[in-house]
Amino acid sequence: LTAGYRPRSSGLRINHNLSYNPPLSLQGCDPCSQTQRSKLQHRRARINQQINKEMRMRAGAENLFRATTNNKVKETVALELSFVNSNLQLLKEELEELNSSMEVYQTESEAINVPMIPLGLKETKEVDLTVPLKEYICEHYREDSSLFEKEIKEFMELRQAMRTPSRNEAGLELLVEYYNQLYYLDQRFFPPHRTLGVHFHWYDSLTGVPSCQRALAFEKGSVLFNVGALYTQIGARQDRSAAAGIDRAINAFQRAAGAFNFLKENFSNAPSLDMSGPSLCMLVRLMIAQVQECVFERVTLTTQDTHFTSQLQVAQEAARVSDVYSLVLQTMSQPLVKDYVPFSWASMVQVKAEHFRALSHYYAAVALCDRTQGEKALLQLHVSNPAGPPLSQVLRDPEERRKLGKAHLRRALIRHEEAMRVHGLCKILRKMDILQEVLSFVHKRSLDKYSEMDREDDFDETAEAPEIHSQTQQKPDIIPPNFSTVQVTDIFRRLGPLSVFCARARWGPVRLVCLQRGEGGLGLTLRGDSPVLVAGVVPGGCAEEAGLREGDYIVAVDGENCKWAKHGEVVHSLKSCSDRGVELSVITLHTHDTQRRSVMLSPRGDKENACQRPMGGAKAQSSVSLLNWNRKKNREGGGVTKRLGSTFSLPFGNLGDGESMY
C-alpha cells in the first residue's frame, strides 16, 4: 500500500498576495497494487458496478411490465425479470462472501487470535465538479472561472485519492481532510435554496445497492462511514499477542464506534441501509463487543499468575464478553437488520458468545479446583447461589470444590460444543483455519481438565452450575471523531473570506470609486478586517461625493486585492495615497442568509438541515431531523459558525479591531 498523503496545512494562514501554490501530490493506496486488500476492494467495486447495471435493467423491465397491455410482451418481460433477479441474487451472494473475507484484514502475525469483524469501505463513482463549480463561480461570484482551474483540479484530486485510502493513519487523515474540505465546499457553492445539480453515487457497503443523492450531506455521511470502516480494518490488523497491539486495537475499535455513533446521531433519512439507524446501532454494539474482547485478551495476557482471585477475574471478564456479544446477536436479529447482516457475521457473533461463555466456566472451574482460598471473591462470582452446601462449606471441603468445579467444566464443554456446531454450519467460517484452531484447542483443554477431575467411583449426578456474574476492569468508551486533528486551508480561499463571499450572500457588481483627500480628509469610517467594512461616510465629504456608501466592503485598493487584508493594512494604503487619489474596488452586500448551515465538524454535533419543511397534515408535525440527506429543508439558527481547530468570522466581519475614521 502506498500512502502519498501529507496534511497540507497546519492551520488557516492568510496569504495576502493570494497566489496559488499547489500542494504536495495526494494519492490513496494504489488500487492496482497486488495486495490482498487492494484486490478485494477492486473486486467489490466491480461487483457494485454489475449490481448497478442489473438494477437499472430491472427497473426498466418493471416499468415496461406495468405499462404494456400485450400479454406476450408481459410474458417476455416476466421471464427477463426472473433472469435479472437471479443475477442480482448471485451478485449479492458474491459480494456477501467478499464482505465476509475477514482473514484479508487480520494481522499477519503468527500469533493465534480469534479473528475480528472488519468492514469494507463504501465504494463511490467518480464525480466531475469542474463545470458546475465554474458556472457557479461565474454566476454567483462574478469571477473569471478559468482563474480557478487549479483549485478545482486540486479538489478533484483530493476526492479521487479519498476513494482508496491506505489502511493506516495516513489513510484516516486523507478521509478527514476531505471531510473538512466539504465544509468549505458547502459554504462556497451550496446555497440553502438550490443545489449544483451534481449527483453523488455511493454503494451500500454490504449489499452493493447503489444510492444517488444531490445533497452534499450524503457525501459527508458516506465519508464519515468510511472513517469508521477504516478504523475497523486498522483494529483487526493489530498483533494482539502483545499489550501494545491490544491497546491499539482497543483505540481503533472505540474510534470506529464513535464514528458510527456520531453518524447515527447527526444524520437521518439515510438512502442506504448501511447508514440507517438500526444498522449503525448494530455496528456500534459490534465495535463495543470487540473492544470488550480485546480487554479480555489484555487481562489474560497480564494475569500470568494462577492465583484464585486472578482466575475468577478472568472468568468474569469472559462472561462480560459473552454478554456483549449476546446483545449484538440480539440486535442482528431485529427485523430491519436480520436480512441485511451477512450470515457469516451473525454466525461469528454467536460463536463468540458461546466461546466466551465456555471460557468463563472453564476459568471458574480452574480457580475452584486448583486453589483453596478466596471465599469473599467466590461469593461474588455467581449470578445466583449454586445448589448444595453453602459456599463457605464448599471452600473448606475439597470434594465439594471439585464437584462445583466439575459442574462448571460440564457447562463449559456444552458451550464449546455449541460454538463448534454453529461454526460448522457456516461455510465461510469453516474456511477460517485460525478460528477452527482456537475452538478446537479450548475444547480439548476443557475436556482434558474434565477427564482429570472425573473419577470412576463418582456416581453422583453432576449438579447444574450457575452462570458467572459478568464484570470488567475497563468499560469501553465511544470516542467521537475529532476533526481538528487535520487542519486544512480552504482550497477556494481566493474567492474571499467566508463571512461575505459565501453561497448564501448576495452582493452587487464591483464598483470603482476614486477617492481624493480633501481638506477634511477622505470622509469615511472603516471597521473590521477581511474584508474591511465602510462603517460610515461623512455627509458632503469626499467619500460620499465619490460614491461610497455605508455598508460597502473594500475588495481592492489601486488594483491590489485586499479581501483578506487586515484593518491596519487598508488604513496604511489609504494614508499613503498620492495627490491623484486612490482607486477603491467596493461591493455592496444586498442580502445575507443568516440562517446557519453548520457542518458536523466537532464532537458537539452541530446540526445541518435542522428543520423539515412542513408538508401538511401529520408530516408538518414530524420530529426535527438532523443532518438530512434531502436538501429541501429549512435552516435554523445563526451567529458564529465555529469548528474545532478554526473559528469562522461573524456574518458581517470581525468588528473587534475598533473603528478608524479618515
PDB file of C-alpha atoms in Angstrom, residues 359-622:
ATOM      1  CA  LEU A 359     -14.252 -19.773  28.886  1.00  0.00           C
ATOM      2  CA  SER A 360     -15.951 -18.127  31.853  1.00  0.00           C
ATOM      3  CA  HIS A 361     -16.997 -21.544  33.197  1.00  0.00           C
ATOM      4  CA  TYR A 362     -13.574 -23.021  32.445  1.00  0.00           C
ATOM      5  CA  TYR A 363     -11.648 -20.385  34.402  1.00  0.00           C
ATOM      6  CA  ALA A 364     -14.128 -20.634  37.278  1.00  0.00           C
ATOM      7  CA  ALA A 365     -13.545 -24.391  37.383  1.00  0.00           C
ATOM      8  CA  VAL A 366      -9.758 -23.938  37.341  1.00  0.00           C
ATOM      9  CA  ALA A 367      -9.971 -21.482  40.229  1.00  0.00           C
ATOM     10  CA  LEU A 368     -12.157 -23.825  42.277  1.00  0.00           C
ATOM     11  CA  CYS A 369     -10.115 -26.948  41.684  1.00  0.00           C
ATOM     12  CA  ASP A 370      -6.572 -25.611  41.867  1.00  0.00           C
ATOM     13  CA  ARG A 371      -6.843 -23.128  44.753  1.00  0.00           C
ATOM     14  CA  THR A 372      -8.160 -23.239  48.315  1.00  0.00           C
ATOM     15  CA  GLN A 373      -8.594 -19.541  49.104  1.00  0.00           C
ATOM     16  CA  GLY A 374     -10.822 -16.626  48.212  1.00  0.00           C
ATOM     17  CA  GLU A 375     -14.156 -17.079  49.923  1.00  0.00           C
ATOM     18  CA  LYS A 376     -15.044 -13.390  49.502  1.00  0.00           C
ATOM     19  CA  ALA A 377     -14.260 -13.457  45.772  1.00  0.00           C
ATOM     20  CA  LEU A 378     -16.253 -16.652  45.297  1.00  0.00           C
ATOM     21  CA  LEU A 379     -19.304 -15.106  46.916  1.00  0.00           C
ATOM     22  CA  GLN A 380     -19.353 -12.520  44.096  1.00  0.00           C
ATOM     23  CA  LEU A 381     -18.681 -14.965  41.276  1.00  0.00           C
ATOM     24  CA  HIS A 382     -22.115 -16.411  40.564  1.00  0.00           C
ATOM     25  CA  VAL A 383     -25.297 -14.746  39.429  1.00  0.00           C
ATOM     26  CA  SER A 384     -27.184 -16.978  41.895  1.00  0.00           C
ATOM     27  CA  ASN A 385     -26.074 -19.323  44.659  1.00  0.00           C
ATOM     28  CA  PRO A 386     -25.321 -22.873  43.481  1.00  0.00           C
ATOM     29  CA  ALA A 387     -27.416 -25.743  44.725  1.00  0.00           C
ATOM     30  CA  GLY A 388     -25.973 -27.720  47.580  1.00  0.00           C
ATOM     31  CA  PRO A 389     -23.970 -26.735  50.655  1.00  0.00           C
ATOM     32  CA  PRO A 390     -23.218 -23.063  51.465  1.00  0.00           C
ATOM     33  CA  LEU A 391     -20.223 -21.579  49.662  1.00  0.00           C
ATOM     34  CA  SER A 392     -18.283 -21.270  52.890  1.00  0.00           C
ATOM     35  CA  GLN A 393     -18.525 -25.055  53.319  1.00  0.00           C
ATOM     36  CA  VAL A 394     -17.683 -25.611  49.651  1.00  0.00           C
ATOM     37  CA  LEU A 395     -14.426 -23.700  50.063  1.00  0.00           C
ATOM     38  CA  ARG A 396     -13.378 -25.731  53.103  1.00  0.00           C
ATOM     39  CA  ASP A 397     -14.298 -29.103  51.618  1.00  0.00           C
ATOM     40  CA  PRO A 398     -12.038 -30.189  48.709  1.00  0.00           C
ATOM     41  CA  GLU A 399     -14.622 -32.671  47.484  1.00  0.00           C
ATOM     42  CA  GLU A 400     -17.353 -30.050  47.286  1.00  0.00           C
ATOM     43  CA  ARG A 401     -14.974 -27.714  45.464  1.00  0.00           C
ATOM     44  CA  ARG A 402     -14.235 -30.483  42.983  1.00  0.00           C
ATOM     45  CA  LYS A 403     -17.919 -31.134  42.382  1.00  0.00           C
ATOM     46  CA  LEU A 404     -18.691 -27.468  41.778  1.00  0.00           C
ATOM     47  CA  GLY A 405     -15.667 -27.127  39.509  1.00  0.00           C
ATOM     48  CA  LYS A 406     -16.746 -30.220  37.588  1.00  0.00           C
ATOM     49  CA  ALA A 407     -20.212 -28.712  37.138  1.00  0.00           C
ATOM     50  CA  HIS A 408     -18.642 -25.585  35.652  1.00  0.00           C
ATOM     51  CA  LEU A 409     -16.497 -27.683  33.335  1.00  0.00           C
ATOM     52  CA  ARG A 410     -19.563 -29.577  32.183  1.00  0.00           C
ATOM     53  CA  ARG A 411     -21.241 -26.292  31.231  1.00  0.00           C
ATOM     54  CA  ALA A 412     -18.013 -25.168  29.558  1.00  0.00           C
ATOM     55  CA  LEU A 413     -17.957 -28.297  27.396  1.00  0.00           C
ATOM     56  CA  ILE A 414     -21.607 -27.816  26.406  1.00  0.00           C
ATOM     57  CA  ARG A 415     -20.859 -24.234  25.346  1.00  0.00           C
ATOM     58  CA  HIS A 416     -17.693 -25.250  23.490  1.00  0.00           C
ATOM     59  CA  GLU A 417     -19.603 -27.873  21.542  1.00  0.00           C
ATOM     60  CA  GLU A 418     -22.361 -25.382  20.696  1.00  0.00           C
ATOM     61  CA  ALA A 419     -19.745 -22.909  19.420  1.00  0.00           C
ATOM     62  CA  MET A 420     -18.214 -25.616  17.238  1.00  0.00           C
ATOM     63  CA  ARG A 421     -21.654 -26.626  15.952  1.00  0.00           C
ATOM     64  CA  VAL A 422     -22.538 -23.066  14.907  1.00  0.00           C
ATOM     65  CA  HIS A 423     -19.097 -22.691  13.371  1.00  0.00           C
ATOM     66  CA  GLY A 424     -19.624 -25.813  11.293  1.00  0.00           C
ATOM     67  CA  LEU A 425     -22.908 -24.521   9.863  1.00  0.00           C
ATOM     68  CA  CYS A 426     -21.242 -21.536   8.153  1.00  0.00           C
ATOM     69  CA  LYS A 427     -19.238 -22.278   5.016  1.00  0.00           C
ATOM     70  CA  ILE A 428     -17.217 -19.072   5.300  1.00  0.00           C
ATOM     71  CA  LEU A 429     -16.259 -19.644   8.938  1.00  0.00           C
ATOM     72  CA  ARG A 430     -15.167 -23.193   8.144  1.00  0.00           C
ATOM     73  CA  LYS A 431     -12.529 -21.717   5.858  1.00  0.00           C
ATOM     74  CA  MET A 432     -11.011 -19.724   8.726  1.00  0.00           C
ATOM     75  CA  ASP A 433      -8.258 -22.010   9.981  1.00  0.00           C
ATOM     76  CA  ILE A 434      -7.328 -19.770  12.897  1.00  0.00           C
ATOM     77  CA  LEU A 435     -10.845 -19.801  14.318  1.00  0.00           C
ATOM     78  CA  GLN A 436     -11.066 -23.568  13.895  1.00  0.00           C
ATOM     79  CA  GLU A 437      -7.740 -23.959  15.676  1.00  0.00           C
ATOM     80  CA  VAL A 438      -8.810 -21.762  18.614  1.00  0.00           C
ATOM     81  CA  LEU A 439     -12.134 -23.548  19.093  1.00  0.00           C
ATOM     82  CA  SER A 440     -10.521 -26.985  18.928  1.00  0.00           C
ATOM     83  CA  PHE A 441      -7.782 -26.017  21.372  1.00  0.00           C
ATOM     84  CA  VAL A 442     -10.059 -24.631  24.086  1.00  0.00           C
ATOM     85  CA  HIS A 443     -12.476 -27.553  23.717  1.00  0.00           C
ATOM     86  CA  LYS A 444      -9.667 -30.087  24.149  1.00  0.00           C
ATOM     87  CA  ARG A 445      -8.305 -28.145  27.114  1.00  0.00           C
ATOM     88  CA  SER A 446     -11.680 -28.232  28.895  1.00  0.00           C
ATOM     89  CA  LEU A 447     -12.160 -31.892  28.009  1.00  0.00           C
ATOM     90  CA  ASP A 448      -8.738 -32.805  29.425  1.00  0.00           C
ATOM     91  CA  LYS A 449      -9.493 -30.880  32.590  1.00  0.00           C
ATOM     92  CA  TYR A 450     -12.844 -32.624  32.942  1.00  0.00           C
ATOM     93  CA  SER A 451     -11.219 -36.042  32.472  1.00  0.00           C
ATOM     94  CA  GLU A 452      -8.646 -35.143  35.092  1.00  0.00           C
ATOM     95  CA  MET A 453     -11.360 -34.295  37.618  1.00  0.00           C
ATOM     96  CA  ASP A 454     -13.639 -37.229  36.811  1.00  0.00           C
ATOM     97  CA  ARG A 455     -13.419 -40.337  38.972  1.00  0.00           C
ATOM     98  CA  GLU A 456     -14.536 -43.901  38.394  1.00  0.00           C
ATOM     99  CA  ASP A 457     -16.441 -44.005  41.667  1.00  0.00           C
ATOM    100  CA  ASP A 458     -18.162 -40.671  41.015  1.00  0.00           C
ATOM    101  CA  PHE A 459     -21.737 -41.882  40.672  1.00  0.00           C
ATOM    102  CA  ASP A 460     -23.386 -38.653  41.818  1.00  0.00           C
ATOM    103  CA  GLU A 461     -25.151 -36.725  39.121  1.00  0.00           C
ATOM    104  CA  THR A 462     -23.275 -33.541  38.301  1.00  0.00           C
ATOM    105  CA  ALA A 463     -25.085 -30.504  39.668  1.00  0.00           C
ATOM    106  CA  GLU A 464     -26.028 -27.566  37.462  1.00  0.00           C
ATOM    107  CA  ALA A 465     -23.519 -24.765  37.900  1.00  0.00           C
ATOM    108  CA  PRO A 466     -24.940 -21.211  37.969  1.00  0.00           C
ATOM    109  CA  GLU A 467     -23.924 -18.592  35.417  1.00  0.00           C
ATOM    110  CA  ILE A 468     -20.882 -16.417  36.072  1.00  0.00           C
ATOM    111  CA  HIS A 469     -21.513 -12.822  37.088  1.00  0.00           C
ATOM    112  CA  SER A 470     -20.021 -10.603  34.360  1.00  0.00           C
ATOM    113  CA  GLN A 471     -17.633  -7.859  35.362  1.00  0.00           C
ATOM    114  CA  THR A 472     -14.888  -5.904  33.610  1.00  0.00           C
ATOM    115  CA  GLN A 473     -11.864  -3.851  34.552  1.00  0.00           C
ATOM    116  CA  GLN A 474     -12.346  -1.430  31.670  1.00  0.00           C
ATOM    117  CA  LYS A 475     -15.635  -0.311  30.212  1.00  0.00           C
ATOM    118  CA  PRO A 476     -15.376   0.556  26.507  1.00  0.00           C
ATOM    119  CA  ASP A 477     -15.558   4.213  25.521  1.00  0.00           C
ATOM    120  CA  ILE A 478     -17.261   5.528  22.423  1.00  0.00           C
ATOM    121  CA  ILE A 479     -14.709   8.054  21.160  1.00  0.00           C
ATOM    122  CA  PRO A 480     -16.321  10.590  18.805  1.00  0.00           C
ATOM    123  CA  PRO A 481     -14.325  11.735  15.776  1.00  0.00           C
ATOM    124  CA  ASN A 482     -12.003  14.674  16.344  1.00  0.00           C
ATOM    125  CA  PHE A 483     -11.832  16.508  13.029  1.00  0.00           C
ATOM    126  CA  SER A 484      -9.464  19.158  14.349  1.00  0.00           C
ATOM    127  CA  THR A 485      -6.588  16.683  14.166  1.00  0.00           C
ATOM    128  CA  VAL A 486      -6.335  17.511  10.456  1.00  0.00           C
ATOM    129  CA  GLN A 487      -6.431  21.264   9.928  1.00  0.00           C
ATOM    130  CA  VAL A 488      -6.911  22.362   6.363  1.00  0.00           C
ATOM    131  CA  THR A 489      -6.831  25.533   4.327  1.00  0.00           C
ATOM    132  CA  ASP A 490      -9.850  26.358   2.206  1.00  0.00           C
ATOM    133  CA  ILE A 491      -8.939  25.382  -1.348  1.00  0.00           C
ATOM    134  CA  PHE A 492     -11.144  28.158  -2.735  1.00  0.00           C
ATOM    135  CA  ARG A 493      -9.952  30.834  -0.309  1.00  0.00           C
ATOM    136  CA  ARG A 494      -9.072  33.178  -3.188  1.00  0.00           C
ATOM    137  CA  LEU A 495     -12.798  33.807  -3.572  1.00  0.00           C
ATOM    138  CA  GLY A 496     -12.601  35.777  -0.338  1.00  0.00           C
ATOM    139  CA  PRO A 497     -13.476  35.410   3.356  1.00  0.00           C
ATOM    140  CA  LEU A 498     -16.472  33.206   4.055  1.00  0.00           C
ATOM    141  CA  SER A 499     -18.051  35.919   6.200  1.00  0.00           C
ATOM    142  CA  VAL A 500     -19.035  37.704   2.963  1.00  0.00           C
ATOM    143  CA  PHE A 501     -18.068  35.581  -0.034  1.00  0.00           C
ATOM    144  CA  CYS A 502     -20.205  32.522   0.506  1.00  0.00           C
ATOM    145  CA  ALA A 503     -23.117  30.842  -1.233  1.00  0.00           C
ATOM    146  CA  ARG A 504     -25.764  32.410   0.991  1.00  0.00           C
ATOM    147  CA  ALA A 505     -24.636  36.008   0.385  1.00  0.00           C
ATOM    148  CA  ARG A 506     -25.798  38.311  -2.414  1.00  0.00           C
ATOM    149  CA  TRP A 507     -23.986  41.446  -3.472  1.00  0.00           C
ATOM    150  CA  GLY A 508     -23.986  43.910  -6.308  1.00  0.00           C
ATOM    151  CA  PRO A 509     -21.357  44.275  -9.032  1.00  0.00           C
ATOM    152  CA  VAL A 510     -17.931  45.624  -8.173  1.00  0.00           C
ATOM    153  CA  ARG A 511     -17.816  49.427  -8.280  1.00  0.00           C
ATOM    154  CA  LEU A 512     -14.723  51.524  -8.842  1.00  0.00           C
ATOM    155  CA  VAL A 513     -14.524  54.567  -6.597  1.00  0.00           C
ATOM    156  CA  CYS A 514     -11.811  57.213  -6.980  1.00  0.00           C
ATOM    157  CA  LEU A 515     -11.076  58.998  -3.718  1.00  0.00           C
ATOM    158  CA  GLN A 516      -9.088  62.187  -3.369  1.00  0.00           C
ATOM    159  CA  ARG A 517      -8.211  63.592   0.005  1.00  0.00           C
ATOM    160  CA  GLY A 518      -9.892  66.910   0.733  1.00  0.00           C
ATOM    161  CA  GLU A 519      -9.363  69.455   3.467  1.00  0.00           C
ATOM    162  CA  GLY A 520     -11.440  67.360   5.863  1.00  0.00           C
ATOM    163  CA  GLY A 521      -9.767  64.088   4.907  1.00  0.00           C
ATOM    164  CA  LEU A 522     -11.368  61.262   2.993  1.00  0.00           C
ATOM    165  CA  GLY A 523     -14.597  61.477   4.938  1.00  0.00           C
ATOM    166  CA  LEU A 524     -15.202  57.831   5.803  1.00  0.00           C
ATOM    167  CA  THR A 525     -15.066  55.440   8.740  1.00  0.00           C
ATOM    168  CA  LEU A 526     -13.607  51.945   8.387  1.00  0.00           C
ATOM    169  CA  ARG A 527     -14.222  48.990  10.642  1.00  0.00           C
ATOM    170  CA  GLY A 528     -13.137  45.357  10.881  1.00  0.00           C
ATOM    171  CA  ASP A 529     -10.945  43.409   8.517  1.00  0.00           C
ATOM    172  CA  SER A 530     -11.008  40.630   5.948  1.00  0.00           C
ATOM    173  CA  PRO A 531     -12.687  42.433   4.254  1.00  0.00           C
ATOM    174  CA  VAL A 532     -12.671  45.967   5.635  1.00  0.00           C
ATOM    175  CA  LEU A 533     -16.130  47.493   6.013  1.00  0.00           C
ATOM    176  CA  VAL A 534     -17.067  51.106   5.298  1.00  0.00           C
ATOM    177  CA  ALA A 535     -18.913  51.737   8.552  1.00  0.00           C
ATOM    178  CA  GLY A 536     -19.904  55.308   7.746  1.00  0.00           C
ATOM    179  CA  VAL A 537     -19.413  58.233   5.375  1.00  0.00           C
ATOM    180  CA  VAL A 538     -19.392  61.921   6.279  1.00  0.00           C
ATOM    181  CA  PRO A 539     -22.311  63.742   4.617  1.00  0.00           C
ATOM    182  CA  GLY A 540     -20.971  66.010   1.898  1.00  0.00           C
ATOM    183  CA  GLY A 541     -17.471  64.582   2.279  1.00  0.00           C
ATOM    184  CA  CYS A 542     -15.120  63.282  -0.363  1.00  0.00           C
ATOM    185  CA  ALA A 543     -16.192  59.657   0.102  1.00  0.00           C
ATOM    186  CA  GLU A 544     -19.886  60.424  -0.340  1.00  0.00           C
ATOM    187  CA  GLU A 545     -19.221  62.521  -3.428  1.00  0.00           C
ATOM    188  CA  ALA A 546     -17.113  59.705  -4.899  1.00  0.00           C
ATOM    189  CA  GLY A 547     -19.976  57.245  -4.465  1.00  0.00           C
ATOM    190  CA  LEU A 548     -19.007  55.320  -1.344  1.00  0.00           C
ATOM    191  CA  ARG A 549     -21.897  54.172   0.831  1.00  0.00           C
ATOM    192  CA  GLU A 550     -22.150  52.905   4.336  1.00  0.00           C
ATOM    193  CA  GLY A 551     -22.007  49.103   4.323  1.00  0.00           C
ATOM    194  CA  ASP A 552     -19.664  48.819   1.335  1.00  0.00           C
ATOM    195  CA  TYR A 553     -16.808  46.324   1.528  1.00  0.00           C
ATOM    196  CA  ILE A 554     -13.395  47.280   0.133  1.00  0.00           C
ATOM    197  CA  VAL A 555     -12.110  44.403  -2.007  1.00  0.00           C
ATOM    198  CA  ALA A 556      -9.178  46.127  -3.762  1.00  0.00           C
ATOM    199  CA  VAL A 557      -7.033  49.235  -3.361  1.00  0.00           C
ATOM    200  CA  ASP A 558      -5.361  50.533  -6.539  1.00  0.00           C
ATOM    201  CA  GLY A 559      -5.928  47.143  -8.145  1.00  0.00           C
ATOM    202  CA  GLU A 560      -4.380  45.181  -5.261  1.00  0.00           C
ATOM    203  CA  ASN A 561      -6.720  42.509  -3.892  1.00  0.00           C
ATOM    204  CA  CYS A 562      -7.479  43.194  -0.229  1.00  0.00           C
ATOM    205  CA  LYS A 563     -10.303  40.782   0.507  1.00  0.00           C
ATOM    206  CA  TRP A 564      -8.101  39.141   3.136  1.00  0.00           C
ATOM    207  CA  ALA A 565      -6.333  42.347   4.231  1.00  0.00           C
ATOM    208  CA  LYS A 566      -6.248  43.445   7.848  1.00  0.00           C
ATOM    209  CA  HIS A 567      -7.691  46.726   9.027  1.00  0.00           C
ATOM    210  CA  GLY A 568      -4.278  48.345   9.509  1.00  0.00           C
ATOM    211  CA  GLU A 569      -3.086  47.347   6.044  1.00  0.00           C
ATOM    212  CA  VAL A 570      -6.010  49.055   4.313  1.00  0.00           C
ATOM    213  CA  VAL A 571      -5.602  52.120   6.544  1.00  0.00           C
ATOM    214  CA  HIS A 572      -1.937  52.342   5.597  1.00  0.00           C
ATOM    215  CA  SER A 573      -2.794  52.123   1.891  1.00  0.00           C
ATOM    216  CA  LEU A 574      -5.333  54.946   2.200  1.00  0.00           C
ATOM    217  CA  LYS A 575      -2.967  57.160   4.164  1.00  0.00           C
ATOM    218  CA  SER A 576      -0.239  56.587   1.591  1.00  0.00           C
ATOM    219  CA  CYS A 577      -2.356  57.715  -1.358  1.00  0.00           C
ATOM    220  CA  SER A 578      -0.818  60.294  -3.676  1.00  0.00           C
ATOM    221  CA  ASP A 579      -2.256  63.632  -4.741  1.00  0.00           C
ATOM    222  CA  ARG A 580      -4.049  61.928  -7.612  1.00  0.00           C
ATOM    223  CA  GLY A 581      -6.028  59.944  -5.046  1.00  0.00           C
ATOM    224  CA  VAL A 582      -6.681  56.251  -4.605  1.00  0.00           C
ATOM    225  CA  GLU A 583      -8.900  53.874  -6.560  1.00  0.00           C
ATOM    226  CA  LEU A 584     -11.077  51.534  -4.477  1.00  0.00           C
ATOM    227  CA  SER A 585     -12.973  48.488  -5.661  1.00  0.00           C
ATOM    228  CA  VAL A 586     -16.026  48.030  -3.458  1.00  0.00           C
ATOM    229  CA  ILE A 587     -19.080  45.802  -3.287  1.00  0.00           C
ATOM    230  CA  THR A 588     -22.401  46.271  -1.533  1.00  0.00           C
ATOM    231  CA  LEU A 589     -23.863  43.312   0.296  1.00  0.00           C
ATOM    232  CA  HIS A 590     -27.563  43.228  -0.543  1.00  0.00           C
ATOM    233  CA  THR A 591     -28.703  40.120   1.357  1.00  0.00           C
ATOM    234  CA  HIS A 592     -27.039  37.639   3.647  1.00  0.00           C
ATOM    235  CA  ASP A 593     -28.848  34.491   4.678  1.00  0.00           C
ATOM    236  CA  THR A 594     -28.049  34.456   8.361  1.00  0.00           C
ATOM    237  CA  GLN A 595     -29.737  31.100   8.798  1.00  0.00           C
ATOM    238  CA  ARG A 596     -26.904  28.829   9.776  1.00  0.00           C
ATOM    239  CA  ARG A 597     -25.792  25.945   7.621  1.00  0.00           C
ATOM    240  CA  SER A 598     -23.426  24.236  10.002  1.00  0.00           C
ATOM    241  CA  VAL A 599     -21.401  21.136   9.307  1.00  0.00           C
ATOM    242  CA  MET A 600     -20.765  18.395  11.823  1.00  0.00           C
ATOM    243  CA  LEU A 601     -17.102  19.111  12.412  1.00  0.00           C
ATOM    244  CA  SER A 602     -16.997  18.844  16.187  1.00  0.00           C
ATOM    245  CA  PRO A 603     -17.949  16.211  18.722  1.00  0.00           C
ATOM    246  CA  ARG A 604     -20.646  18.567  19.972  1.00  0.00           C
ATOM    247  CA  GLY A 605     -22.542  17.654  16.832  1.00  0.00           C
ATOM    248  CA  ASP A 606     -23.568  20.861  15.054  1.00  0.00           C
ATOM    249  CA  LYS A 607     -26.767  20.231  13.171  1.00  0.00           C
ATOM    250  CA  GLU A 608     -27.385  20.837   9.483  1.00  0.00           C
ATOM    251  CA  ASN A 609     -30.742  20.912   7.744  1.00  0.00           C
ATOM    252  CA  ALA A 610     -32.273  21.066  11.194  1.00  0.00           C
ATOM    253  CA  CYS A 611     -35.979  21.512  10.499  1.00  0.00           C
ATOM    254  CA  GLN A 612     -38.046  19.708   7.941  1.00  0.00           C
ATOM    255  CA  ARG A 613     -40.238  21.770   5.673  1.00  0.00           C
ATOM    256  CA  PRO A 614     -43.896  21.373   6.714  1.00  0.00           C
ATOM    257  CA  MET A 615     -45.685  19.148   4.241  1.00  0.00           C
ATOM    258  CA  GLY A 616     -49.182  19.446   5.673  1.00  0.00           C
ATOM    259  CA  GLY A 617     -51.152  17.160   7.934  1.00  0.00           C
ATOM    260  CA  ALA A 618     -49.204  14.738  10.060  1.00  0.00           C
ATOM    261  CA  LYS A 619     -45.978  15.468   8.209  1.00  0.00           C
ATOM    262  CA  ALA A 620     -45.980  19.001   9.468  1.00  0.00           C
ATOM    263  CA  GLN A 621     -45.801  17.625  12.987  1.00  0.00           C
ATOM    264  CA  SER A 622     -42.879  15.311  12.325  1.00  0.00           C
TER     265      SER A 622
END
